[in-house]
Coordinates of C-alpha atoms in Angstrom, one line a residue:
M144 CA -12.9 35.8 44.7
I145 CA -15.4 34.6 45.5
Y146 CA -18.1 35.5 48.2
F147 CA -20.5 33.7 50.0
P148 CA -23.1 34.2 52.0
G149 CA -22.1 36.2 55.0
G150 CA -19.5 37.7 53.5
V151 CA -16.2 34.7 53.4
K152 CA -14.4 34.7 50.7
S153 CA -13.2 32.5 48.8
K154 CA -9.7 31.9 46.9
F155 CA -10.8 29.2 44.9
H156 CA -11.2 30.0 41.5
K157 CA -13.1 28.0 38.6
G158 CA -12.2 27.0 35.9
F159 CA -8.4 27.7 34.3
T160 CA -6.5 30.7 33.4
L161 CA -6.1 31.6 29.6
A162 CA -1.8 30.5 30.8
E163 CA -2.8 26.9 31.5
V164 CA -4.8 26.4 28.4
L165 CA -2.6 27.4 26.3
L166 CA -0.1 25.4 28.3
I167 CA -1.9 22.5 27.7
I168 CA -2.9 23.0 24.1
I169 CA 1.4 23.4 23.3
I170 CA 1.6 20.5 25.3
L171 CA -0.8 18.1 23.2
G172 CA 0.4 19.4 20.2
V173 CA 4.3 18.7 20.5
I174 CA 2.6 15.1 21.3
A175 CA 1.1 15.0 18.4
C176 CA 3.7 16.2 16.3
E177 CA 5.5 12.8 17.5
T178 CA 3.0 10.2 17.1
I179 CA 1.3 10.9 13.8
P180 CA 4.6 10.2 11.7
T181 CA 5.1 6.9 13.9
L182 CA 1.2 6.1 13.4
I183 CA 1.1 7.1 9.6
K184 CA 4.5 5.1 8.9
D185 CA 3.3 1.9 11.0
Y186 CA -0.1 2.4 9.2
Q187 CA 2.0 1.8 5.8
N188 CA 4.1 -0.9 6.9
K189 CA 0.8 -2.9 7.5
V190 CA -0.5 -1.9 4.3
L191 CA 2.3 -2.7 2.3
V192 CA 2.8 -6.4 4.1
V193 CA -0.9 -6.9 3.5
Q194 CA -0.5 -6.2 -0.5
A195 CA 2.9 -8.4 0.0
K196 CA 0.7 -11.3 1.7
K197 CA -1.6 -10.9 -1.1
A198 CA 0.5 -11.2 -3.7
F199 CA 2.4 -14.2 -2.5
S200 CA -1.0 -15.2 -2.0
T201 CA -2.1 -15.2 -5.1
F202 CA 1.0 -16.2 -7.0
S203 CA 0.5 -19.2 -4.8
Q204 CA -2.6 -20.1 -6.0
M205 CA -1.7 -19.3 -9.5
S206 CA 0.7 -22.3 -9.1
Q207 CA -0.7 -25.0 -7.4
K208 CA -3.6 -24.5 -9.9
M209 CA -0.9 -24.9 -12.7
L210 CA 0.7 -28.4 -10.7
A211 CA -2.6 -29.7 -10.8
D212 CA -3.7 -29.2 -14.0
N213 CA 0.0 -30.5 -16.1
G214 CA 1.0 -33.3 -14.0
G215 CA 2.5 -32.0 -10.8
T216 CA 5.0 -30.5 -12.7
L217 CA 5.8 -27.1 -13.8
A218 CA 8.7 -28.2 -16.0
G219 CA 8.1 -27.4 -19.7
N220 CA 7.7 -24.9 -22.3
C221 CA 6.3 -22.1 -19.9
F222 CA 9.6 -20.9 -18.2
I223 CA 11.6 -21.5 -21.3
G224 CA 12.3 -18.8 -24.1
G225 CA 11.2 -15.4 -21.9
Y226 CA 9.0 -13.6 -20.0
N227 CA 6.0 -13.5 -22.6
V228 CA 6.1 -17.5 -22.7
A229 CA 5.9 -17.5 -19.3
F230 CA 3.2 -15.1 -18.7
N231 CA 1.4 -16.8 -22.0
C232 CA 1.3 -19.7 -19.2
M233 CA 0.2 -18.1 -16.0
K234 CA -2.8 -16.0 -17.6
P235 CA -5.2 -18.3 -17.6
Y236 CA -4.7 -18.8 -13.8
L237 CA -5.0 -15.0 -13.1
S238 CA -7.2 -11.9 -13.5
V239 CA -5.4 -9.5 -15.9
A240 CA -6.7 -6.2 -15.6
K241 CA -5.2 -5.0 -18.9
E242 CA -3.1 -6.5 -21.6
C243 CA -1.2 -4.1 -23.8
G244 CA 0.9 -6.3 -25.5
A245 CA 4.1 -3.9 -27.3
G246 CA 1.5 -1.0 -26.5
T247 CA 2.4 2.0 -23.6
G248 CA -1.7 1.6 -22.0
C249 CA -0.5 0.2 -19.2
F250 CA 1.8 2.6 -17.2
Y251 CA 2.8 6.0 -18.4
N252 CA 5.6 5.8 -21.0
D253 CA 8.6 8.1 -20.4
G254 CA 9.3 8.3 -24.0
S255 CA 12.6 5.6 -24.2
G256 CA 9.7 2.9 -24.7
T257 CA 11.4 0.2 -22.1
G258 CA 11.4 3.0 -19.1
Y259 CA 8.0 4.5 -16.7
T260 CA 8.6 6.9 -14.1
N261 CA 6.3 5.8 -10.7
L262 CA 4.6 8.0 -8.3
G263 CA 7.5 8.7 -6.8
G264 CA 9.5 10.5 -8.7
G265 CA 12.1 8.1 -9.8
D266 CA 12.5 5.7 -12.7
T267 CA 11.3 2.1 -13.0
Y268 CA 12.8 0.2 -16.0
Y269 CA 10.8 -2.6 -17.7
N270 CA 11.2 -5.5 -20.1
N271 CA 8.1 -5.3 -22.6
M272 CA 5.3 -5.1 -19.7
D273 CA 3.0 -6.9 -21.0
S274 CA -0.2 -6.5 -18.5
L275 CA -1.0 -5.4 -15.2
V276 CA -2.3 -8.6 -13.0
T277 CA -4.4 -7.9 -10.0
S278 CA -6.0 -11.6 -8.6
N279 CA -6.9 -14.6 -9.2
P280 CA -9.8 -15.2 -11.5
P281 CA -13.3 -16.0 -10.4
E282 CA -14.2 -19.9 -9.8

């Protein structure tokens, strides 16, 4: 009760009760539990889209430079003879973070020589992964 001058009583209280505050906190917690995973997933999807667009742009620019340097064609010895031949043709047009050759320094080797364990715990297999390619070389 609040007493005003003259002895008038009022039943209006200032503030919230503990039960009201706890109820609001619980409701906000439930809403957060429902929305935060969705926000995280949306962010991760946007990151993957940006990475895919960057990889596509890198490969597209590399292909255009190769076409310009080879008279408008990609035919020839670059794509005959397997991965290593194609990689060696593309290497001048890309920035290579690390070229391992037959070494095992580019990825964590799981002991099989060709299989590598990814961060998700599953196995990913590459055939003679020579390099980790990051982006276009500086002009």
